[in-house]
Coordinates of C-alpha atoms in Angstrom, one line a residue:
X592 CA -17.9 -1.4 -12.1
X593 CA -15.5 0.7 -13.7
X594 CA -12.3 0.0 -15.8
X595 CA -9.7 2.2 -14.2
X596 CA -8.6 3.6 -17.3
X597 CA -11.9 4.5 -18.3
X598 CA -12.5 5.9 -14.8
X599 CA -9.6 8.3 -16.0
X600 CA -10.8 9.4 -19.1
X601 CA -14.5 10.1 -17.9
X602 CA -14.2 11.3 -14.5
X603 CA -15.4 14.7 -14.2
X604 CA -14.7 15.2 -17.6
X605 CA -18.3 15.2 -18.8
X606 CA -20.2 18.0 -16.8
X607 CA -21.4 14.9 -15.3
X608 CA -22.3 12.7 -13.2
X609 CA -20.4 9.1 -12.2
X610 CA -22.0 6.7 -10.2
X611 CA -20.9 3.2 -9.7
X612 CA -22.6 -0.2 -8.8
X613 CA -20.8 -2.2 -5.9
X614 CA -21.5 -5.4 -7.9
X615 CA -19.1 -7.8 -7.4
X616 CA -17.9 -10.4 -9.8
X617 CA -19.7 -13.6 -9.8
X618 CA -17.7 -16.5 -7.4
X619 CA -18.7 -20.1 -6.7
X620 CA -20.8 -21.1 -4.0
X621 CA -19.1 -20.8 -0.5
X622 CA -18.7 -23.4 1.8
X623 CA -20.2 -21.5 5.2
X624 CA -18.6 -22.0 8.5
X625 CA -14.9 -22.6 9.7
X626 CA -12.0 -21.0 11.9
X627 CA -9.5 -19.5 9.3
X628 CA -6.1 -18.5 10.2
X629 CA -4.1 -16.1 8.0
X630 CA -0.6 -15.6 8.6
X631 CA 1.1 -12.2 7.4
X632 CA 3.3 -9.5 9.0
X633 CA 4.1 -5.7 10.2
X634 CA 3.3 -6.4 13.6
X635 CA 4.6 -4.7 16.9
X636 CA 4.3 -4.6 20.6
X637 CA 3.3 -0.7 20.4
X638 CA 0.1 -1.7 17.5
X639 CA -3.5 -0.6 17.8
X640 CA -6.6 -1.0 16.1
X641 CA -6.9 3.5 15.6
X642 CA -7.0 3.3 11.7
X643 CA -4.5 6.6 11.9
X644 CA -1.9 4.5 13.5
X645 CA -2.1 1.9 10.4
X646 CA 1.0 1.1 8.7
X647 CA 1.8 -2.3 7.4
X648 CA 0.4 -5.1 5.3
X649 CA -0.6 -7.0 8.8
X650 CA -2.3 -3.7 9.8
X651 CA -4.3 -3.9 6.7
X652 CA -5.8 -7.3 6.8
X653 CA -6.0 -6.5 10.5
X654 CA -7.9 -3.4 9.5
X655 CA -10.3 -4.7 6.7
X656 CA -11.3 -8.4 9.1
X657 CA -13.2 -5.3 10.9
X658 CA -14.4 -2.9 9.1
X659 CA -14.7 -1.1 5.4
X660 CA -14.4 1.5 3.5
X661 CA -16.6 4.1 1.0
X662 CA -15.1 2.4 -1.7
X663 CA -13.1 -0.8 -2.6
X664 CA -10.7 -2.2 -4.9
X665 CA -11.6 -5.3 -6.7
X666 CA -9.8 -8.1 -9.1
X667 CA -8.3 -6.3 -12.4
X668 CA -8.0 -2.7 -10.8
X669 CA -12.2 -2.5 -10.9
X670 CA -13.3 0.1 -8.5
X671 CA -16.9 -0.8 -6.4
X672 CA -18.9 1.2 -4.0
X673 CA -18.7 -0.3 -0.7
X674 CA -20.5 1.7 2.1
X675 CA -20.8 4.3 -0.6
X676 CA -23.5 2.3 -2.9
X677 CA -22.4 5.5 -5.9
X678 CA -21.0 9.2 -6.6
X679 CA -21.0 11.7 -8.7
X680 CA -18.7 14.8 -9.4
X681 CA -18.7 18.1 -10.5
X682 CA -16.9 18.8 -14.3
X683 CA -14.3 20.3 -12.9
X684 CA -13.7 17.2 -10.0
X685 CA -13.8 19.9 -7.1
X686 CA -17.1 18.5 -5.3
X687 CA -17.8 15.1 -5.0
X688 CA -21.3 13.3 -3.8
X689 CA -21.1 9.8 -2.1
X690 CA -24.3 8.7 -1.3
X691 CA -23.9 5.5 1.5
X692 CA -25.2 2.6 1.9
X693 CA -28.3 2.4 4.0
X694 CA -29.0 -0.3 6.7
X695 CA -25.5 -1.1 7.9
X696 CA -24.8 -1.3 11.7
X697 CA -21.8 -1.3 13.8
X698 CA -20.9 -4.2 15.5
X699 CA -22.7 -2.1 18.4
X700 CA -26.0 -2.4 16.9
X701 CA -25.7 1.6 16.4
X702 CA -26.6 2.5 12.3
X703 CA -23.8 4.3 10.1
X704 CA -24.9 7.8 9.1
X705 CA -23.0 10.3 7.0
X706 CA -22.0 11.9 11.1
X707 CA -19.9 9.1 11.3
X708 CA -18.3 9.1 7.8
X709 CA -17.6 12.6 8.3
X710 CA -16.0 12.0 11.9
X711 CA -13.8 9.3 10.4
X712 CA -12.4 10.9 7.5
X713 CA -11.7 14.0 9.6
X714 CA -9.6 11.7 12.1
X715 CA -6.7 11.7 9.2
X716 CA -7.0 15.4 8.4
X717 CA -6.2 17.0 11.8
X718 CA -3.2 19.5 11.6
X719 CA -1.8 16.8 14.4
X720 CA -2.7 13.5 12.8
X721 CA 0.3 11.2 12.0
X722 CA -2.1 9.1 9.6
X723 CA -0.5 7.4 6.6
X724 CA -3.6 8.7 4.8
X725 CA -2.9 12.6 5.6
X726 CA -1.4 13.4 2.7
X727 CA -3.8 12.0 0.7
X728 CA -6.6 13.9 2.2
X729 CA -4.7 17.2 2.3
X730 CA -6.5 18.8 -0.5
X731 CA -10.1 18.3 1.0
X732 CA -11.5 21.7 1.9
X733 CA -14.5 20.4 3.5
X734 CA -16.7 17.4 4.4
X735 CA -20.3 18.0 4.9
X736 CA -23.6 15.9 5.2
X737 CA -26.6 16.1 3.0
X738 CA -28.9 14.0 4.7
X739 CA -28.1 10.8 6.8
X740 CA -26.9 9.1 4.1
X741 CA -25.2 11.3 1.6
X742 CA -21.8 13.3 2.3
X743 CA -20.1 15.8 0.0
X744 CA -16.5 16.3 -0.5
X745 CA -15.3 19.5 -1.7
X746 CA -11.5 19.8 -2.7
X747 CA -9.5 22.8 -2.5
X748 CA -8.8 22.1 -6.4
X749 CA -9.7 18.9 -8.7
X750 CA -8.9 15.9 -7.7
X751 CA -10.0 13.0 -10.6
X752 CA -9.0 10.3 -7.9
X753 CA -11.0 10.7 -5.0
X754 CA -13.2 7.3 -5.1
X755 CA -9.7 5.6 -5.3
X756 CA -8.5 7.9 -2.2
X757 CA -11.6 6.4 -0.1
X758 CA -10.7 2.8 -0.8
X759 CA -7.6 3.7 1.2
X760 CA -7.2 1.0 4.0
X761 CA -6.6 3.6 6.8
X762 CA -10.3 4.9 5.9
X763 CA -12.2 2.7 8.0
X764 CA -15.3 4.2 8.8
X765 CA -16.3 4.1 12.7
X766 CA -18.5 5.8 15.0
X767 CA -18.2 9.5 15.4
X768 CA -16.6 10.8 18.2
X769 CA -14.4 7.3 18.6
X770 CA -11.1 7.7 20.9
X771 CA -10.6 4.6 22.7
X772 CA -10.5 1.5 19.8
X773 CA -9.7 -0.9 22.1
X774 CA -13.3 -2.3 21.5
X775 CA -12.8 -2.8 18.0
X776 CA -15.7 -1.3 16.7
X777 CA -16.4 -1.0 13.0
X778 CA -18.9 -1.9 10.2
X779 CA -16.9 -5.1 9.1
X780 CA -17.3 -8.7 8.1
X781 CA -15.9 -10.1 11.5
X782 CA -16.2 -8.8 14.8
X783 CA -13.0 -8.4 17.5
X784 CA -12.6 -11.3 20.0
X785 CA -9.5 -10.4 21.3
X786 CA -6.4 -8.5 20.2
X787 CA -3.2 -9.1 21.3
X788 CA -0.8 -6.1 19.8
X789 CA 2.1 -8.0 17.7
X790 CA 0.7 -10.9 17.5
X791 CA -2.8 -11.7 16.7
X792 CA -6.2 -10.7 16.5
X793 CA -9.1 -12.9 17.0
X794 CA -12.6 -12.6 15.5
X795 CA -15.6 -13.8 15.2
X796 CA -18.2 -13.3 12.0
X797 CA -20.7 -10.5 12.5
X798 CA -24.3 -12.0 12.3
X799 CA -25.4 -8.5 10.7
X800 CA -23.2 -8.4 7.9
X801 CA -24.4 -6.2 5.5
X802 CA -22.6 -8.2 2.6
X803 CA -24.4 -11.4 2.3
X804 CA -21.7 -13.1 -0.2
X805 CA -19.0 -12.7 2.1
X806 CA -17.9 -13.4 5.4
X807 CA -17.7 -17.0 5.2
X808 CA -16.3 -18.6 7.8
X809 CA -17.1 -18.7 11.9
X810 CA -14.4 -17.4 13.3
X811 CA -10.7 -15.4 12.4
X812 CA -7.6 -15.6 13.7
X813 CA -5.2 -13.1 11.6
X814 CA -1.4 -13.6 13.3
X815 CA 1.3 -11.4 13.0
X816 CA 4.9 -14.0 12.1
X817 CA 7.2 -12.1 11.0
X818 CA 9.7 -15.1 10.5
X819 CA 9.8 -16.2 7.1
X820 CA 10.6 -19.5 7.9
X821 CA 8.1 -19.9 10.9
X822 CA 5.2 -18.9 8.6
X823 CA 5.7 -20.9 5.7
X824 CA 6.2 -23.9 8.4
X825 CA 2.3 -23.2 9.9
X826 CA 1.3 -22.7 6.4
X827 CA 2.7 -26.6 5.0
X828 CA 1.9 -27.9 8.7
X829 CA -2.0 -27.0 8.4
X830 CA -1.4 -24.2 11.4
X831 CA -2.0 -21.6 9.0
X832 CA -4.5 -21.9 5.8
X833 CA -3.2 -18.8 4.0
X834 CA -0.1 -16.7 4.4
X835 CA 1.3 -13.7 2.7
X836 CA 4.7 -12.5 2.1
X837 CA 5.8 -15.5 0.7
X838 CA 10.0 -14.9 -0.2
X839 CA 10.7 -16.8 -3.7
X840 CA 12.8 -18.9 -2.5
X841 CA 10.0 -20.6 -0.2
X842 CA 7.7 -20.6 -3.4
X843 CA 9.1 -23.9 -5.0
X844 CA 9.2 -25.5 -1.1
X845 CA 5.5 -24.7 -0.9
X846 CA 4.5 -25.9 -4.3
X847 CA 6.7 -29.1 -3.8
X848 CA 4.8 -29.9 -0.7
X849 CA 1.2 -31.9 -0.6
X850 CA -2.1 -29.8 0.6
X851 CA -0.4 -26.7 -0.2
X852 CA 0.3 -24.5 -3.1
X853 CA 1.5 -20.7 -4.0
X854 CA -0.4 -17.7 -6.0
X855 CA 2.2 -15.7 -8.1
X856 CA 0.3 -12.4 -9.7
X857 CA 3.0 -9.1 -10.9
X858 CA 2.6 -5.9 -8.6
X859 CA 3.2 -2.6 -8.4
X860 CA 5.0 -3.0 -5.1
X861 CA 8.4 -1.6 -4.5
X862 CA 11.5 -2.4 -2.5
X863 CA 13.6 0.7 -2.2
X864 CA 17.1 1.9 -0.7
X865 CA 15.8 4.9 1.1
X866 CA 18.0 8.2 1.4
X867 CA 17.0 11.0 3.1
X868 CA 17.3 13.8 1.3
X869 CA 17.2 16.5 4.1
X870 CA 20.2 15.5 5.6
X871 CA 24.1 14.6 5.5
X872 CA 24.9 13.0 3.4
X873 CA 22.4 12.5 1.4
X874 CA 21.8 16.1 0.7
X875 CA 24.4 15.4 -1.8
X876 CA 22.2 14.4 -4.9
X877 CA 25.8 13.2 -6.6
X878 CA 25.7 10.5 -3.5
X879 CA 22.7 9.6 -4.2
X880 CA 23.6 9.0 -7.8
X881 CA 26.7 7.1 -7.2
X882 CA 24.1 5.0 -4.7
X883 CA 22.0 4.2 -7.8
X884 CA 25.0 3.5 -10.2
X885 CA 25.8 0.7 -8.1
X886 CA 22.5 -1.4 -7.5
X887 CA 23.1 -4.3 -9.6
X888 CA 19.2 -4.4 -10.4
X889 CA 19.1 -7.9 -12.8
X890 CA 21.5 -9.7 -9.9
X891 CA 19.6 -8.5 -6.9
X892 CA 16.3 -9.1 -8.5
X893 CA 17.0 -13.1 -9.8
X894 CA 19.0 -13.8 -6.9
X895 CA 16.4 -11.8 -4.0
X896 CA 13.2 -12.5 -6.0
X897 CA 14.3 -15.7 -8.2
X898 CA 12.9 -13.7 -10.6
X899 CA 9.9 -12.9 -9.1
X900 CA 9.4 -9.6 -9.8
X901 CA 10.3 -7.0 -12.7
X902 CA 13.2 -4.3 -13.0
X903 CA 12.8 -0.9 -11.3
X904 CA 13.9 2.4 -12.5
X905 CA 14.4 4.7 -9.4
X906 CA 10.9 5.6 -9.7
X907 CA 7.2 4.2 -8.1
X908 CA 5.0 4.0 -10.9
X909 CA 5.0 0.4 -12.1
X910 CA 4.6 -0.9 -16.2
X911 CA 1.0 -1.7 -15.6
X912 CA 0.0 1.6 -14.7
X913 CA -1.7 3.1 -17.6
X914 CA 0.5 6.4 -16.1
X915 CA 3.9 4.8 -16.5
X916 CA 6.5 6.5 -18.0
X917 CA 8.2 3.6 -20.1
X918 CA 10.6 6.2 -22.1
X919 CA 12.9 6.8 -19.5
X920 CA 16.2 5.0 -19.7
X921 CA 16.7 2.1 -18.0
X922 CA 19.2 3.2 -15.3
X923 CA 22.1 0.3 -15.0
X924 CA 24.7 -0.7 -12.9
X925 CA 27.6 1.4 -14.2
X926 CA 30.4 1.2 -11.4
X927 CA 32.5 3.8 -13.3
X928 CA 29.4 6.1 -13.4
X929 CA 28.9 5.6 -9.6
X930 CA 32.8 6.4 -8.7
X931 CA 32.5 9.5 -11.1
X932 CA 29.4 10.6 -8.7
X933 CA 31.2 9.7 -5.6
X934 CA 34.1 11.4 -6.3
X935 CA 31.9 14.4 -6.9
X936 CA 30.3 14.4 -3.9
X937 CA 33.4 14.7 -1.8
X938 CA 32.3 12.0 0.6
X939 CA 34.7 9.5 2.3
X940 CA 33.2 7.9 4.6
X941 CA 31.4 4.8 5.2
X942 CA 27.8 4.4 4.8
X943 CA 25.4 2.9 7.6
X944 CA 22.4 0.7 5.4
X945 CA 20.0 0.0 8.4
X946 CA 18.0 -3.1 7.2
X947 CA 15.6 -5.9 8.7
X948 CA 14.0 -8.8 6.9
X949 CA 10.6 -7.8 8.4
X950 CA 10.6 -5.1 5.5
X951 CA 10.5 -8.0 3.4
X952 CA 12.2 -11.7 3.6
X953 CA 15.2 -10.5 0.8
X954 CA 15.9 -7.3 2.3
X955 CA 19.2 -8.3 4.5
X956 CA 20.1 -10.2 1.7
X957 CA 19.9 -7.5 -1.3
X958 CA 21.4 -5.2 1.4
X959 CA 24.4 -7.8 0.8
X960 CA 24.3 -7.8 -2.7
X961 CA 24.7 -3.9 -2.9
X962 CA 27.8 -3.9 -0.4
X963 CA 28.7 -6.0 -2.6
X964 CA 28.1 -4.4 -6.1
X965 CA 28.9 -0.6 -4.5
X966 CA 32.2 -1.5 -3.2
X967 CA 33.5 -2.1 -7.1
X968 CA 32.5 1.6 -7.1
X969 CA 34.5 2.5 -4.1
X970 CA 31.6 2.7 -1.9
X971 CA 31.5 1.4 1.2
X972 CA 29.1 0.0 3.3
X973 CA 28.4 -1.4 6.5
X974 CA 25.2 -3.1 7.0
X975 CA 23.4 -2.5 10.4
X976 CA 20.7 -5.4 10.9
X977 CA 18.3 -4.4 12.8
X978 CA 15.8 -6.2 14.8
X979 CA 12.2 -6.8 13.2
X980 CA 10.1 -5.3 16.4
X981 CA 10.2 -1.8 16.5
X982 CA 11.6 -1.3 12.9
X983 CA 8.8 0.6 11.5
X984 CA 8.9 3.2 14.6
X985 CA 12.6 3.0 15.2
X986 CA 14.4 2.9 12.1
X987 CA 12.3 3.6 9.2
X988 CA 12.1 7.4 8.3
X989 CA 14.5 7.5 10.9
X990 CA 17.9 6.7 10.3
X991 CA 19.3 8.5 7.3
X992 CA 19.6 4.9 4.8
X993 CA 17.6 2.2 5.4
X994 CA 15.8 -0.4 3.6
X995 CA 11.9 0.0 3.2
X996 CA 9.2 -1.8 1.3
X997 CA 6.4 -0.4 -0.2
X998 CA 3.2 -2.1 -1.8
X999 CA 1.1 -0.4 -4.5
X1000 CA -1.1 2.0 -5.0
X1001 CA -4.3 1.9 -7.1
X1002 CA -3.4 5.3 -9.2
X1003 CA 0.3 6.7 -10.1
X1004 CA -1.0 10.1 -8.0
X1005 CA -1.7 8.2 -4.8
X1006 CA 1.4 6.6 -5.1
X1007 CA 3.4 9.8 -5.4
X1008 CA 1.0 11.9 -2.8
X1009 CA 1.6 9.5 -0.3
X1010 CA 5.3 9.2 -1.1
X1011 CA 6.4 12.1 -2.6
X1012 CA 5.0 14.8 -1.6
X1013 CA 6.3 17.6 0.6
X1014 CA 3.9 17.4 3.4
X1015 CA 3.0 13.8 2.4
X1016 CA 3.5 11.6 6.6
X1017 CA 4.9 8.9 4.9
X1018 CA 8.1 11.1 2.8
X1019 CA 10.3 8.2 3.5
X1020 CA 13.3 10.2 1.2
X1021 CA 12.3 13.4 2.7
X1022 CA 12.5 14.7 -0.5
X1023 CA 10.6 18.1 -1.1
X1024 CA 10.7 20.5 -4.2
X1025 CA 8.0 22.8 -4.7
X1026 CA 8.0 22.4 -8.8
X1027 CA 7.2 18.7 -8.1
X1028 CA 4.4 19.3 -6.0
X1029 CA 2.9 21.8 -8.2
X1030 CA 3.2 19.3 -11.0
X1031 CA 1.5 17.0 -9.0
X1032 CA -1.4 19.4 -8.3
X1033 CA -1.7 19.5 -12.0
X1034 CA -1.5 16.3 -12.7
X1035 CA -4.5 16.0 -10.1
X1036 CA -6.6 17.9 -11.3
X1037 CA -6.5 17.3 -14.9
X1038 CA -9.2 15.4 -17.0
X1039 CA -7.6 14.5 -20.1
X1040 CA -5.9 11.2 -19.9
X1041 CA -3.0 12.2 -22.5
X1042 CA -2.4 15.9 -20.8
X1043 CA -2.1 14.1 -17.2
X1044 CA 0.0 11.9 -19.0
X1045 CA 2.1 14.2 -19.6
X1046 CA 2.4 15.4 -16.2
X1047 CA 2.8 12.0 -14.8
X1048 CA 6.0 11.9 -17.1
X1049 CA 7.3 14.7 -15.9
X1050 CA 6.7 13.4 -11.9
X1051 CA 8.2 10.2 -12.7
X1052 CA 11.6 11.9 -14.5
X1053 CA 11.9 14.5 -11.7
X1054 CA 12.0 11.2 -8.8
X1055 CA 14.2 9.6 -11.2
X1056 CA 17.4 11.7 -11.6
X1057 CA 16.7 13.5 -8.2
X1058 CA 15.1 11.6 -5.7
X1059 CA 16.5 9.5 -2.4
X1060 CA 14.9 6.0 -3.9
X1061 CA 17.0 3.3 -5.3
X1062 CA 14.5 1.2 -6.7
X1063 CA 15.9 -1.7 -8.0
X1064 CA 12.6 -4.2 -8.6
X1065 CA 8.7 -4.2 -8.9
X1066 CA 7.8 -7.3 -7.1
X1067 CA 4.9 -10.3 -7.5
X1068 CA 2.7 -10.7 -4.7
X1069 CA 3.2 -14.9 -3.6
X1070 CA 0.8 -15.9 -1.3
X1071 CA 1.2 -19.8 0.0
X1072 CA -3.0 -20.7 0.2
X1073 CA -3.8 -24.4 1.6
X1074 CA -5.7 -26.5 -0.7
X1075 CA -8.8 -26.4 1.2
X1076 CA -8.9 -22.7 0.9
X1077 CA -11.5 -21.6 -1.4
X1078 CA -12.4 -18.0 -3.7
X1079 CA -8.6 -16.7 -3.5
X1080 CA -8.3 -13.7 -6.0
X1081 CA -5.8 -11.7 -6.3
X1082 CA -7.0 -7.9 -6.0
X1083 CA -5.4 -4.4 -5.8
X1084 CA -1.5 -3.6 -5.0
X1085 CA -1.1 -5.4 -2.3
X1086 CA -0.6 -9.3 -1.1
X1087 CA -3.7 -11.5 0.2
X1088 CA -6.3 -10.2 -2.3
X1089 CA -5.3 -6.9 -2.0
X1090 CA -5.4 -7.5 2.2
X1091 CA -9.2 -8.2 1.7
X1092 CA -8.9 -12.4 2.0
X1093 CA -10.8 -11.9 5.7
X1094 CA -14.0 -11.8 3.9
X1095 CA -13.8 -13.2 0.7
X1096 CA -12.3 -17.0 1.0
X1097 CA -13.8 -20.1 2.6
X1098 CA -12.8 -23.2 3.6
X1099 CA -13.6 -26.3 1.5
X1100 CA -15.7 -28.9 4.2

């Protein structure tokens, strides 16, 4: 394992070669056996188990009870070969060599070869592919096999980030030529019982696992409940042993109640106002200021997150990135500022804030709290609550302002590639500008830590007074974990052990 700053600073920057262990930190002794139930959310009627049609938190746990990845995120940021056992670059971080794991099986019985981690990889490249993971992959010239068990990457320039890009959870790795998932077949810890879209997926543990300290427990259910108040209810009731998504204000109810207790770690999740950019009238970047002006960020984030959380600053790149650019002012809410801006922009109107607690349990209520705080600015705002199926599909990148939610990303560049970018699938803002993206190619390819630095800064300053994001908070991933849940760590950007907890907690007998 690597520290990911130290993955920064040596990555391609020594003629050399990096290969990685997939040792995992040392746990207690699991319990073996067990039906587990996690509750979390993101689910919809129109959901399927294609990992290029992955887009929420749900879909991830969903994702990972199944299958893996070439790589993975563990506790403290450490990167670890998963069905890549190590890799190496060239200097210059334009050709990469994974070499894979040997003797893993899909739940078919059929062995993995580098044909099918070619096949799957491809799946989110296609000029047609709607995968979240497109824009991360956009700068891979080529995937070719060495072998049956070693694949090399070539980039159409450096990329000192691609082990973190394959830990991506759309990146499952199935069996080439796949078009029909309805089988569920992957490499994974459990294996698909039935899936009912929106609502749960049963499993059962794969007697082949090629992990053999993980896995624990018999049998999976992972249920999609989007109500706040319904999950938290299965989770103090025993229905449900672990549950993510926990909104603060259930926190002290959980911890207050016997058998049951909450895990509060910071984040580098993000819940922004999203304006997009290439369209009235938020083509008018003094709207968008006056929008900004008047997000009351210490009110929304004590009385949405009780605190939970830490200030945002209209950019995605958190304080505990090693990338972070902590010298930018702190934007505040400045009601004078945001009239100045509206004024400006001419407009006159009313604006339409399309929101839905599925985003995240706060959301309708922040949504509230900047009606409230925008209309000292003049501003005004009518709140349009939507309903929580068919939000992600429907209304997000959709309407022209709504209320998203966004978790972490393991590096500041996958962050803004996936975000940011002009070609990037998931542009929520639809903001483009060609000097940003050729920053951000840069940024990419550059070895030294304090020159990428640099670049970062620049990324970071350019979202900042530009960009369609109001982002008023960083928030804490609270899960509410039942007592007799065992080996809970918290792991990666997002909630439930970085969406991992499938495989790697057990049930206390």
């Amino acid at each position: 394992m690597i520290k990911r700053r130290d993955f920064l600073k040596t990555s391609a920057a020594t003629a050399g070669l990096l290969g990685l262990s997939a040792t995992l930190p040392a746990r207690a002794a699991a319990t073996k056996g067990g039906h587990l139930v996690i509750g979390t959310t993101g689910g919809s009627a129109g959901d399927t188990l294609d990992p290029t049609k992955l887009t929420s938190v749900g879909h991830g746990v969903m994702g990972y009870t199944l299958g893996n990845c070439l790589t993975e995120i563990e506790e403290g940021g450490e990167l670890v070969g998963e069905l890549a056992e190590s890799w190496e670059s060239s200097s210059d971080a334009v050709t990469w060599t994974f070499s894979l794991r040997q003797g893993v099986t899909f739940h078919n019985g059929q062995p993995m070869t580098a044909a099918d981690v070619i096949y799957s990889i491809n799946l989110h490249r296609g000029e047609d592919s709607t995968s979240g993971a497109k824009g991360l992959l956009s700068n891979i010239a080529d995937v070719t096999a060495d072998g049956d068990h070693t694949i090399v990457v070539t980039m159409t320039a450096g990329n000192a980030d691609v082990p973190y890009l394959m830990a991506d959870f759309h990146l499952l790795v199935v069996p080439a030529g796949t078009e029909d998932y309805s089988a569920g077949v992957f490499t994974g810890p459990y294996m698909l019982k039935e899936f009912v879209p929106g609502e749960r997926l049963s499993a059962t543990r794969n007697p082949n696992y090629w992990k053999a300290d993980r896995a624990h427990v018999e049998s999976i259910d992972v249920l999609f409940v989007d109500d706040t108040t319904a999950r938290i209810s299965g989770l103090i009731t025993g229905e449900i042993h672990i549950a993510g998504r926990v909104d603060p204000q259930s926190a002290a109810l959980i911890d207050g109640a016997p058998g049951v207790h909450t895990e509060n770690h910071p984040a580098a999740g993000h819940r922004p106002l999203l304006m997009a950019c290439d369209r009235a009238p938020f083509d008018n970047l003094d709207l968008r200021l006056a929008v900004k002006y008047s997000l009351d960020r210490p009110q929304i984030l004590e009385n949405v997150m009780a605190g939970f959380g830490s200030l945002g600053n209209d950019h995605p790149i958190p304080p505990s990135d090693p990338f972070h650019a902590a010298d930018i002012p702190q934007r505040k809410y400045d009601p004078d500022k945001a009239a100045h801006h509206l004024g400006k922009s001419g407009f006159d109107g009313t604006l339409e804030l399309h929101t839905s607690n599925t985003t995240f349990s706060g959301a309708e209520a922040m949504a509230a709290l900047f009606q409230q705080s925008a209309a000292a600015a003049g501003l005004k705002v009518d709140i349009k609550r939507e309903p929580a199926d068919g939000f992600w599909s429907n209304v997000w990148m959709q309407k022209p302002f709504v209320s998203g939610a966004w978790g972490g990303r393991p590096t500041a560049d996958i962050m803004l590639t996936t975000a940011y970018s002009s070609e990037a699938s998931w542009n929520d803002t639809a903001w483009r500008r060609d000097d940003f993206d050729q920053k951000l190619a840069m940024a990419r390819a550059e070895t030294d830590f304090d020159t990428r630095k640099a670049h970062y800064h620049d990324l970071q300053l350019m979202i900042h007074e530009d960009g369609g994001a109001g982002i008023p908070f960083f928030v804490n991933n609270v899960d509410g974990v039942r007592d007799e849940v065992k080996g809970f760590y918290p792991a990666g950007s997002f909630e439930l052990s970085g969406m991992r907890v499938a495989e790697r907690i057990w049930l206390e007998s």
